[in-house]
Coordinates of C-alpha atoms and ligand atoms in Angstrom, one line a residue:
M89 CA 73.7 -222.1 -51.9
R90 CA 74.1 -222.0 -55.6
R91 CA 73.0 -218.7 -57.7
S92 CA 70.5 -219.3 -60.1
R93 CA 71.2 -219.2 -63.7
F94 CA 69.6 -216.7 -65.9
I95 CA 68.6 -218.4 -69.4
V96 CA 67.0 -216.6 -72.2
V97 CA 65.3 -218.5 -75.1
S98 CA 64.4 -217.2 -78.4
N99 CA 63.8 -218.5 -82.0
R100 CA 67.1 -217.2 -82.9
L101 CA 70.1 -216.3 -81.1
P102 CA 71.2 -212.7 -81.0
Y103 CA 73.8 -213.2 -83.5
V104 CA 74.0 -213.3 -87.3
F105 CA 76.2 -215.9 -88.6
K106 CA 78.3 -215.6 -91.8
R107 CA 80.4 -218.2 -93.5
T108 CA 83.8 -217.2 -94.4
A109 CA 86.7 -219.3 -95.7
R110 CA 88.0 -219.8 -92.5
G111 CA 84.4 -220.9 -91.3
W112 CA 81.7 -219.2 -89.5
R113 CA 81.8 -215.9 -88.0
A114 CA 79.3 -214.4 -85.7
E115 CA 78.5 -210.8 -85.9
A116 CA 76.4 -209.0 -82.9
G117 CA 72.7 -208.7 -83.8
S118 CA 71.4 -205.0 -83.1
G119 CA 67.8 -205.6 -82.0
G120 CA 66.1 -204.1 -79.1
L121 CA 65.8 -207.2 -77.2
V122 CA 69.7 -207.8 -77.3
T123 CA 70.2 -204.2 -76.1
A124 CA 67.9 -204.7 -73.3
L125 CA 69.1 -208.3 -72.0
L126 CA 72.7 -207.5 -72.7
P127 CA 73.3 -205.7 -69.1
V128 CA 71.5 -208.3 -67.3
L129 CA 73.5 -211.0 -69.2
R130 CA 76.7 -209.3 -68.9
D131 CA 76.4 -208.6 -65.3
R132 CA 75.2 -211.5 -63.9
G133 CA 76.2 -214.0 -66.7
G134 CA 73.8 -216.5 -68.4
T135 CA 72.9 -218.4 -71.3
W136 CA 71.0 -217.6 -74.5
I137 CA 69.6 -220.5 -76.5
G138 CA 68.1 -220.3 -80.0
W139 CA 68.7 -221.3 -83.7
P140 CA 72.0 -219.8 -85.1
G141 CA 70.0 -218.5 -88.2
A142 CA 71.8 -220.5 -90.7
S143 CA 71.6 -224.5 -91.8
G144 CA 74.6 -226.3 -90.5
A145 CA 75.3 -228.8 -87.7
A146 CA 75.9 -227.6 -84.0
R147 CA 79.6 -228.5 -84.0
E148 CA 80.3 -226.4 -87.1
F149 CA 79.2 -223.2 -85.2
K150 CA 81.1 -224.1 -81.9
P151 CA 84.1 -222.1 -82.5
A152 CA 82.3 -218.9 -83.8
L153 CA 79.9 -219.3 -80.8
A154 CA 82.4 -219.7 -78.1
A155 CA 84.4 -216.6 -79.4
A156 CA 81.3 -214.6 -79.4
G157 CA 80.1 -215.6 -76.1
A158 CA 83.4 -215.1 -74.6
K159 CA 83.6 -211.6 -75.9
A160 CA 79.8 -210.9 -74.8
G161 CA 80.2 -212.4 -71.2
Y162 CA 77.4 -215.1 -71.6
T163 CA 77.0 -218.5 -73.1
L164 CA 75.4 -219.0 -76.2
V165 CA 74.1 -222.5 -77.2
P166 CA 72.8 -223.2 -80.7
V167 CA 69.5 -225.2 -81.5
P168 CA 70.2 -226.4 -85.2
L169 CA 67.0 -226.9 -87.3
T170 CA 66.8 -229.0 -90.5
E171 CA 65.3 -227.4 -93.6
E172 CA 61.9 -229.5 -92.9
E173 CA 61.8 -228.1 -89.4
L174 CA 62.2 -224.5 -90.8
G175 CA 59.5 -225.1 -93.5
N176 CA 56.8 -226.4 -91.2
F177 CA 57.8 -225.0 -87.8
Y178 CA 59.1 -221.6 -88.6
H179 CA 57.5 -220.7 -91.9
G180 CA 54.6 -223.1 -91.4
F181 CA 53.0 -222.8 -87.9
S182 CA 54.8 -219.9 -86.8
N183 CA 54.5 -217.5 -89.9
E184 CA 51.5 -219.1 -91.7
V185 CA 49.2 -219.9 -88.7
I186 CA 50.1 -217.7 -85.6
W187 CA 51.3 -214.6 -87.1
P188 CA 48.3 -213.9 -89.4
L189 CA 45.9 -215.4 -86.7
F190 CA 47.2 -213.2 -83.9
H191 CA 47.2 -210.1 -86.1
D192 CA 43.4 -210.7 -86.7
L193 CA 43.8 -212.2 -90.1
P194 CA 42.3 -215.5 -89.8
S195 CA 41.8 -215.8 -93.6
F196 CA 45.5 -215.7 -94.3
C197 CA 46.2 -218.8 -92.1
N198 CA 46.7 -222.2 -93.3
F199 CA 46.0 -224.5 -90.8
D200 CA 48.2 -227.5 -91.8
P201 CA 48.2 -230.3 -89.2
Q202 CA 51.5 -231.0 -90.3
Y203 CA 52.6 -227.6 -89.1
W204 CA 51.3 -228.0 -85.7
R205 CA 53.1 -231.4 -85.3
S206 CA 56.2 -230.0 -86.3
Y207 CA 55.7 -227.0 -83.9
R208 CA 55.4 -229.3 -80.9
A209 CA 58.5 -231.4 -82.0
V210 CA 60.6 -228.4 -82.6
N211 CA 59.2 -226.9 -79.3
A212 CA 60.4 -230.2 -77.5
K213 CA 63.8 -229.7 -79.2
Y214 CA 64.4 -226.5 -77.9
A215 CA 63.1 -227.8 -74.4
R216 CA 65.7 -230.6 -74.5
A217 CA 68.5 -227.8 -75.1
V218 CA 66.9 -225.8 -72.1
H219 CA 66.5 -228.7 -69.5
A220 CA 70.3 -229.8 -70.2
R221 CA 71.2 -226.4 -68.6
A222 CA 68.4 -225.3 -66.4
S223 CA 67.9 -226.8 -63.0
A224 CA 65.3 -226.3 -60.3
G225 CA 65.1 -222.7 -59.4
D226 CA 67.0 -221.3 -62.4
F227 CA 65.0 -218.5 -64.3
V228 CA 64.2 -219.1 -67.9
W229 CA 63.1 -216.3 -69.9
V230 CA 61.2 -217.5 -73.2
H231 CA 60.5 -215.1 -76.2
D232 CA 57.8 -214.9 -78.6
Y233 CA 55.3 -216.8 -80.6
H234 CA 57.6 -219.4 -81.7
L235 CA 58.0 -221.1 -78.3
M236 CA 54.7 -221.0 -76.9
T237 CA 54.5 -224.7 -76.0
L238 CA 58.1 -224.8 -74.7
A239 CA 57.0 -224.8 -70.9
A240 CA 54.7 -227.8 -71.5
E241 CA 57.6 -229.7 -73.1
L242 CA 59.9 -228.7 -70.1
R243 CA 57.6 -229.9 -67.7
R244 CA 57.3 -233.2 -69.4
L245 CA 61.0 -233.5 -69.0
G246 CA 60.4 -232.7 -65.4
S247 CA 61.9 -229.2 -65.3
R248 CA 61.4 -227.5 -62.0
A249 CA 63.0 -224.2 -63.4
R250 CA 61.0 -221.0 -63.3
L251 CA 59.7 -220.5 -66.7
A252 CA 58.6 -216.9 -67.9
F253 CA 57.4 -215.9 -71.4
F254 CA 56.8 -212.7 -73.1
L255 CA 54.8 -212.3 -76.3
H256 CA 56.1 -209.8 -78.5
I257 CA 52.9 -209.8 -80.9
P258 CA 49.4 -209.1 -80.0
F259 CA 47.1 -211.8 -78.4
P260 CA 43.7 -212.1 -80.3
A261 CA 40.4 -211.8 -79.0
P262 CA 38.2 -215.1 -78.5
D263 CA 36.3 -214.8 -81.9
I264 CA 39.6 -215.0 -83.7
F265 CA 41.4 -217.3 -81.4
L266 CA 38.8 -219.9 -81.2
K267 CA 39.0 -220.5 -85.2
L268 CA 42.7 -222.0 -83.9
P269 CA 42.2 -226.1 -84.6
W270 CA 44.6 -226.5 -81.4
R271 CA 43.3 -223.8 -79.2
E272 CA 42.9 -226.0 -76.3
P273 CA 46.5 -227.4 -76.3
L274 CA 48.0 -224.1 -77.0
L275 CA 46.3 -222.2 -74.1
H276 CA 47.1 -225.3 -71.6
A277 CA 50.7 -225.1 -72.8
L278 CA 50.9 -221.2 -72.1
M279 CA 49.5 -222.2 -68.7
E280 CA 52.7 -224.1 -68.0
F281 CA 54.6 -221.1 -67.6
D282 CA 54.9 -219.2 -64.3
L283 CA 54.6 -215.7 -65.7
L284 CA 53.1 -214.7 -69.0
G285 CA 53.7 -211.3 -70.2
F286 CA 51.9 -209.3 -72.8
Q287 CA 52.6 -205.9 -74.6
T288 CA 49.5 -204.2 -73.7
P289 CA 46.6 -204.3 -71.2
R290 CA 44.4 -205.5 -74.2
D291 CA 46.6 -208.3 -75.1
R292 CA 46.4 -209.4 -71.5
R293 CA 42.6 -209.0 -71.4
N294 CA 42.1 -211.1 -74.7
F295 CA 44.4 -213.9 -73.2
V296 CA 42.0 -214.0 -70.0
A297 CA 38.8 -214.1 -72.0
C298 CA 40.0 -216.9 -74.4
L299 CA 40.9 -218.8 -71.2
Q300 CA 37.4 -218.0 -69.7
T301 CA 35.7 -218.9 -72.8
L302 CA 37.5 -222.4 -73.0
E303 CA 37.9 -223.2 -69.5
P304 CA 34.8 -221.8 -67.4
G305 CA 36.5 -223.0 -64.4
V306 CA 39.4 -220.5 -64.5
K307 CA 39.7 -217.9 -61.5
L308 CA 41.4 -214.5 -61.4
E309 CA 43.4 -213.7 -58.3
G310 CA 45.0 -210.7 -57.0
R311 CA 42.8 -208.3 -58.9
G312 CA 43.8 -209.9 -62.2
A313 CA 47.5 -210.4 -61.4
A314 CA 47.2 -214.0 -61.9
V315 CA 45.1 -216.7 -63.5
R316 CA 44.1 -220.1 -61.6
L317 CA 43.3 -223.2 -63.4
G318 CA 43.0 -226.3 -61.1
T319 CA 46.2 -226.4 -59.1
R320 CA 48.1 -224.1 -61.4
A321 CA 48.3 -220.3 -60.7
V322 CA 50.0 -218.3 -63.5
R323 CA 51.0 -214.5 -63.2
I324 CA 50.0 -212.3 -66.0
G325 CA 50.9 -209.0 -66.8
A326 CA 51.2 -206.2 -69.4
F327 CA 54.8 -204.9 -70.1
P328 CA 55.0 -202.6 -73.0
I329 CA 58.6 -203.2 -74.6
S330 CA 60.7 -200.1 -75.7
I331 CA 63.9 -199.0 -76.9
D332 CA 67.2 -197.8 -75.5
Y333 CA 66.2 -194.0 -75.6
N334 CA 69.2 -192.3 -74.7
A335 CA 71.3 -194.7 -77.2
F336 CA 69.1 -193.4 -80.0
L337 CA 69.3 -189.9 -78.9
R338 CA 73.2 -189.9 -78.7
R339 CA 73.5 -191.6 -82.2
A340 CA 70.8 -189.3 -83.8
A341 CA 72.7 -186.1 -82.5
A342 CA 75.7 -187.2 -84.3
V343 CA 77.4 -185.1 -86.9
D344 CA 76.9 -187.6 -89.8
V345 CA 73.4 -188.3 -89.1
A346 CA 72.5 -184.7 -88.9
A347 CA 74.6 -184.3 -92.4
K348 CA 72.6 -186.8 -94.0
A349 CA 69.4 -185.6 -92.8
R350 CA 70.1 -182.4 -94.3
E351 CA 71.1 -184.0 -97.5
L352 CA 67.9 -185.7 -97.8
H353 CA 65.9 -182.3 -97.4
R354 CA 68.3 -180.9 -100.3
L355 CA 67.4 -183.8 -102.3
L356 CA 63.7 -183.2 -101.7
P357 CA 63.3 -179.5 -100.9
K358 CA 60.6 -177.1 -99.9
R359 CA 58.1 -179.8 -98.8
K360 CA 56.9 -181.5 -95.6
L361 CA 58.8 -185.1 -95.5
M362 CA 56.4 -187.7 -94.4
L363 CA 58.1 -190.9 -93.5
G364 CA 57.0 -194.9 -93.5
V365 CA 59.3 -197.6 -92.4
D366 CA 58.2 -201.0 -92.3
R367 CA 59.4 -204.5 -92.7
L368 CA 57.4 -205.9 -95.7
D369 CA 54.4 -207.4 -93.9
Y370 CA 50.6 -207.5 -94.8
T371 CA 50.3 -206.4 -91.1
K372 CA 52.0 -202.9 -91.5
G373 CA 49.1 -201.4 -93.5
I374 CA 51.4 -200.1 -96.4
T375 CA 49.1 -200.4 -99.4
L376 CA 46.1 -198.7 -97.3
R377 CA 48.5 -195.8 -96.3
L378 CA 49.5 -195.4 -100.1
K379 CA 45.6 -195.0 -100.6
A380 CA 45.2 -192.7 -97.9
F381 CA 47.8 -190.3 -99.3
E382 CA 46.6 -190.7 -102.8
T383 CA 42.8 -189.6 -101.1
L384 CA 44.7 -186.6 -99.7
L385 CA 46.2 -185.4 -103.2
E386 CA 42.7 -185.9 -104.5
R387 CA 40.9 -184.0 -102.0
Y388 CA 43.3 -181.1 -101.5
P389 CA 45.1 -180.0 -104.5
D390 CA 46.7 -177.0 -102.6
L391 CA 48.7 -179.7 -100.7
R392 CA 50.1 -181.3 -103.9
G393 CA 53.8 -180.2 -103.9
R394 CA 53.8 -179.3 -100.1
V395 CA 54.3 -183.0 -98.9
S396 CA 56.1 -186.3 -100.2
L397 CA 55.7 -189.6 -98.8
L398 CA 59.3 -191.4 -98.0
Q399 CA 58.1 -195.0 -97.8
V400 CA 60.9 -197.6 -97.0
V401 CA 60.0 -201.0 -97.1
V402 CA 62.4 -203.5 -95.7
P403 CA 62.9 -206.8 -97.2
S404 CA 61.3 -209.4 -95.2
R405 CA 59.9 -213.0 -95.6
E406 CA 60.1 -212.8 -99.5
D407 CA 59.7 -216.6 -100.0
I408 CA 56.4 -216.4 -99.1
A409 CA 53.8 -216.0 -102.0
Q410 CA 51.8 -213.5 -100.3
Y411 CA 54.7 -211.3 -99.4
G412 CA 55.7 -211.1 -103.3
R413 CA 52.0 -210.1 -104.2
M414 CA 52.0 -207.5 -101.7
K415 CA 55.1 -206.2 -102.8
T416 CA 53.9 -205.8 -106.2
E417 CA 50.6 -204.1 -105.2
I418 CA 52.7 -201.5 -103.2
E419 CA 55.1 -201.0 -106.3
Q420 CA 51.8 -200.4 -108.4
L421 CA 50.3 -198.0 -106.1
A422 CA 53.3 -195.8 -105.9
G423 CA 53.7 -195.8 -109.6
R424 CA 49.9 -194.8 -110.0
I425 CA 50.1 -192.0 -107.5
N426 CA 53.3 -190.6 -109.0
G427 CA 52.0 -191.0 -112.7
A428 CA 48.6 -189.1 -111.7
F429 CA 50.3 -186.2 -109.6
A430 CA 54.2 -185.9 -110.3
R431 CA 55.4 -182.9 -112.2
P432 CA 58.2 -183.2 -114.6
G433 CA 61.6 -181.9 -113.1
G434 CA 59.6 -181.1 -109.8
W435 CA 57.8 -182.5 -106.9
V436 CA 57.5 -186.4 -106.7
P437 CA 54.8 -187.6 -104.1
V438 CA 56.3 -190.9 -103.3
W439 CA 59.6 -191.6 -103.0
Y440 CA 59.8 -195.5 -102.4
E441 CA 62.6 -197.6 -101.3
Y442 CA 62.8 -201.4 -100.9
R443 CA 66.0 -202.2 -99.2
S444 CA 67.4 -202.4 -95.6
L445 CA 68.8 -199.0 -94.5
S446 CA 71.9 -198.7 -92.6
R447 CA 71.7 -197.5 -89.0
L448 CA 73.2 -194.1 -90.1
E449 CA 70.5 -193.9 -92.7
L450 CA 67.6 -195.0 -90.7
L451 CA 68.4 -192.5 -88.1
A452 CA 68.9 -189.7 -90.6
Y453 CA 65.6 -190.5 -92.2
Y454 CA 64.0 -190.1 -88.7
R455 CA 65.5 -186.9 -88.1
A456 CA 64.7 -185.5 -91.5
A457 CA 61.2 -186.5 -91.2
D458 CA 58.3 -183.8 -90.5
I459 CA 55.8 -186.6 -90.0
A460 CA 55.9 -190.1 -89.2
L461 CA 52.8 -191.9 -90.7
I462 CA 52.8 -195.4 -88.7
T463 CA 49.6 -197.3 -89.8
P464 CA 49.9 -200.9 -89.0
L465 CA 46.6 -202.8 -89.2
K466 CA 47.7 -204.4 -85.7
D467 CA 51.0 -204.6 -84.2
G468 CA 52.2 -205.9 -80.9
M469 CA 54.0 -202.6 -80.0
N470 CA 55.9 -200.8 -83.1
L471 CA 59.3 -200.0 -82.0
V472 CA 59.8 -197.6 -85.1
A473 CA 57.2 -195.1 -83.6
K474 CA 59.3 -194.9 -80.4
E475 CA 62.5 -194.6 -82.2
Y476 CA 61.2 -191.7 -84.3
C477 CA 60.4 -190.0 -81.1
A478 CA 63.7 -190.5 -79.6
C479 CA 65.3 -189.2 -82.9
S480 CA 63.1 -186.2 -83.3
I481 CA 65.9 -183.9 -81.3
E482 CA 64.4 -180.7 -82.6
E483 CA 60.7 -181.9 -81.4
D484 CA 59.0 -179.9 -84.5
C485 CA 57.4 -183.0 -86.0
V486 CA 54.3 -185.0 -85.7
L487 CA 53.5 -188.6 -85.2
I488 CA 50.4 -190.2 -87.0
L489 CA 50.1 -193.6 -85.4
S490 CA 47.5 -196.5 -86.0
E491 CA 45.3 -197.0 -82.9
F492 CA 45.9 -200.7 -83.4
A493 CA 49.7 -200.4 -82.6
G494 CA 50.5 -201.5 -79.1
A495 CA 52.5 -198.3 -78.8
A496 CA 49.2 -196.2 -79.0
A497 CA 48.1 -197.2 -75.3
Q498 CA 51.4 -195.3 -74.4
L499 CA 51.6 -192.5 -77.2
S500 CA 48.2 -191.2 -77.4
G501 CA 48.9 -188.4 -75.5
G502 CA 50.9 -186.9 -78.0
A503 CA 50.3 -188.7 -81.6
L504 CA 47.4 -188.4 -84.1
L505 CA 45.8 -191.4 -83.5
V506 CA 44.1 -193.0 -86.7
N507 CA 42.1 -195.8 -87.7
P508 CA 44.3 -197.7 -90.6
F509 CA 41.2 -199.1 -92.4
D510 CA 39.9 -195.6 -92.7
V511 CA 41.6 -194.2 -95.6
E512 CA 39.5 -190.8 -95.6
A513 CA 40.2 -190.3 -91.9
V514 CA 44.0 -191.1 -92.3
A515 CA 44.1 -188.5 -95.3
E516 CA 42.6 -185.8 -92.9
A517 CA 45.1 -186.6 -90.2
I518 CA 47.9 -186.2 -92.6
R519 CA 46.1 -182.8 -93.7
D520 CA 46.1 -181.9 -89.7
A521 CA 49.7 -182.9 -89.4
V522 CA 51.0 -180.8 -92.4
L523 CA 49.1 -177.9 -91.4
M524 CA 49.6 -178.1 -87.5
P525 CA 50.9 -174.9 -86.0
E526 CA 54.4 -175.1 -84.5
A527 CA 53.3 -174.8 -81.1
E528 CA 51.1 -177.9 -81.2
R529 CA 54.0 -179.7 -82.8
L530 CA 56.3 -179.1 -80.3
A531 CA 54.1 -179.5 -77.2
R532 CA 52.8 -182.8 -78.6
M533 CA 56.4 -184.3 -79.4
R534 CA 57.7 -183.1 -76.1
R535 CA 55.0 -185.3 -74.5
L536 CA 55.6 -188.2 -76.7
R537 CA 59.4 -188.0 -75.9
R538 CA 58.7 -187.7 -72.2
A539 CA 56.7 -190.9 -72.5
V540 CA 59.4 -193.0 -74.6
R541 CA 62.2 -191.6 -72.3
R542 CA 60.4 -192.6 -68.9
Q543 CA 59.5 -196.1 -70.0
D544 CA 62.5 -197.2 -72.0
V545 CA 63.9 -200.7 -72.6
F546 CA 65.6 -201.1 -69.4
W547 CA 62.4 -200.1 -67.3
W548 CA 60.8 -202.8 -69.5
V549 CA 63.4 -205.7 -68.2
D550 CA 63.1 -204.1 -64.9
C551 CA 59.3 -204.4 -64.8
F552 CA 59.2 -208.0 -66.2
L553 CA 61.8 -209.4 -63.9
R554 CA 60.1 -207.8 -60.7
A555 CA 56.9 -209.4 -61.8
A556 CA 58.6 -212.5 -61.9
V557 CA 60.1 -212.3 -58.4
A558 CA 57.4 -210.1 -56.6
R559 CA 55.2 -211.9 -54.1
D560 CA 52.2 -209.6 -55.3
L561 CA 52.1 -208.8 -59.0
R562 CA 50.6 -205.3 -58.2
S563 CA 53.6 -204.5 -56.1
F564 CA 56.5 -204.1 -59.0
A565 CA 56.0 -200.5 -59.6
P566 CA 58.8 -199.4 -61.8
A567 CA 61.8 -198.7 -59.3
R568 CA 63.9 -197.0 -61.7
R569 CA 63.7 -193.5 -63.3
A570 CA 64.5 -193.3 -67.1
G571 CA 68.0 -192.8 -67.9
E572 CA 69.4 -194.0 -64.7
A573 CA 71.9 -197.0 -65.2
S574 CA 70.3 -200.3 -65.7
A575 CA 71.7 -201.9 -62.6
A576 CA 68.5 -203.1 -60.8
P577 CA 67.7 -206.2 -62.9
A578 CA 71.0 -207.8 -62.2
A579 CA 70.9 -207.5 -58.5
L580 CA 67.4 -209.1 -58.6
P581 CA 67.2 -212.4 -56.6
L582 CA 66.5 -214.3 -59.8
Ligands
LIG885 P1 58.5 -206.1 -86.1 O1 57.5 -206.4 -86.5 O2 59.9 -206.2 -86.6 O3 58.7 -206.3 -84.3 P2 58.9 -203.0 -85.0 O4 58.5 -203.1 -83.5 O5 58.5 -202.0 -85.7 O6 58.3 -204.4 -86.0 O7 60.5 -203.1 -85.2 C1 61.2 -203.0 -86.4 C2 62.7 -203.1 -86.0 O8 63.5 -202.9 -87.3 C3 63.0 -201.6 -85.5 O9 63.8 -201.5 -84.3 C4 63.7 -200.9 -86.5 O10 65.0 -200.0 -86.1 C5 64.2 -202.0 -87.3 N1 64.5 -201.5 -88.8 C6 63.4 -200.9 -89.2 N2 63.6 -200.3 -90.4 C7 64.8 -200.7 -90.9 C8 65.8 -200.7 -92.0 N3 65.4 -200.0 -93.0 N4 66.8 -201.0 -91.7 C9 67.3 -201.5 -90.8 N5 66.4 -201.8 -89.6 C10 65.3 -201.4 -89.7 C11 58.0 -207.3 -83.5 C12 56.5 -206.7 -83.4 C13 56.6 -205.3 -82.7 C14 57.1 -205.2 -81.7 C15 58.5 -205.9 -81.9 C16 59.3 -205.9 -80.4 O11 55.8 -207.4 -84.5 O12 54.9 -205.2 -82.9 O13 57.0 -204.0 -81.5 O14 58.4 -207.2 -82.3 O15 58.6 -206.6 -79.5

């Protein structure tokens, strides 16, 4: 009997393509998803389908893709996108409709009907690429909000592959979701997958509530492990994504990272360092965070000089006007706070950096930070929070985390949870963190690190793939303890 194929589909391929004098060159991406799926793809072989991230015809990328695939041990298949498709499908529907709507910001949405038509058409394009490679019984794992109608397009083509989907961003409550002009076709398209994975139980519940609102005939089965609509039963579950804890730990312990962390403390001496690291995005709550810090300094003069906020903003989606405006607002706020409180030749309250850090720098910042201030208005998970815990080797530090980050569900035992909209409460939490006794800091961070270690990214892949093959969704208890080699997924009868 032929072994089933394992196919991953995401908007982008896990490689960054660079044009050189001798044609395109592929550089491996470094995201959590790549790290998590690599052992599975390497051990059992497979295919990753996605946009190569650069404009150009498929044949131009062929040599670079073949070389990268041969080295990685799996096949890479490009889906080329035209400039128009990128405008309407990627920047348009994905990032001007779904991204703000699913992060509870409907007023930021641009519900242009052309965007929806392009989204459907581009999903159909991805579907053709998948269908050419996936036969009946093959396992196709689709990632994220760019590809929510992919299964519907595949079924239209007659696909009998097993189709699973994981949503990396939150799923909104009915009040928000119902604003989407294409709410029914989108939900129906999602129901064409065999398994739907969400980050948290709340996202899963929201999806079910939206379905129940629009389709009163929907039924829950297996104590909520599946939803049935007519003849279709779809498994649903919450699978919190995570990081490669051991890899972060190992790398953060390296001599060069430690030296860089010490250098940071030398540059910003005799104070607590409080770190914020975010992509430039309105969902990350950066301006409210700055206002909370300003409130702290206004309220508690004795804390002036004792804590600095090191805010790193990683450039992202700069070509969208909203993002440009937000960047200006962040810079003005940082300037206002420094203008009001900085002392000549001495303490500067906000150290602001707008750039992409190298891996070494990022880890050194994590290691150096006494406090991490992570206050997204809404976030699917937030891997920065987990990375910070993994890198906090001395365990003598504090995580302040938004209750609206998916990670809060797992990290509530050790983090100081805050409502990011409540600037006064965030200011109080910063004060608590600065003044927290050492014993409490250590106890909290130990709990946090245990939680991240136990449920690392390999555990996440295990759980998801087990749910895909389990007869009963409730039976897929995580089989592996953290730290063990991730051989299990490859052994699954996918
Ligand atoms: P993001 O919105 O990108 O991800 P996040 O989960 O925090 O947010 O991941 C950011 C990643 O970028 C981290 O892995 C981090 O190491 C990296 N990074 C951060 N700062 C960097 C810097 N200065 N230079 C280079 N790299 C940097 C989306 C969802 C999240 C969800 C993830 C995964 O929005 O909610 O957690 O997918 O599912």
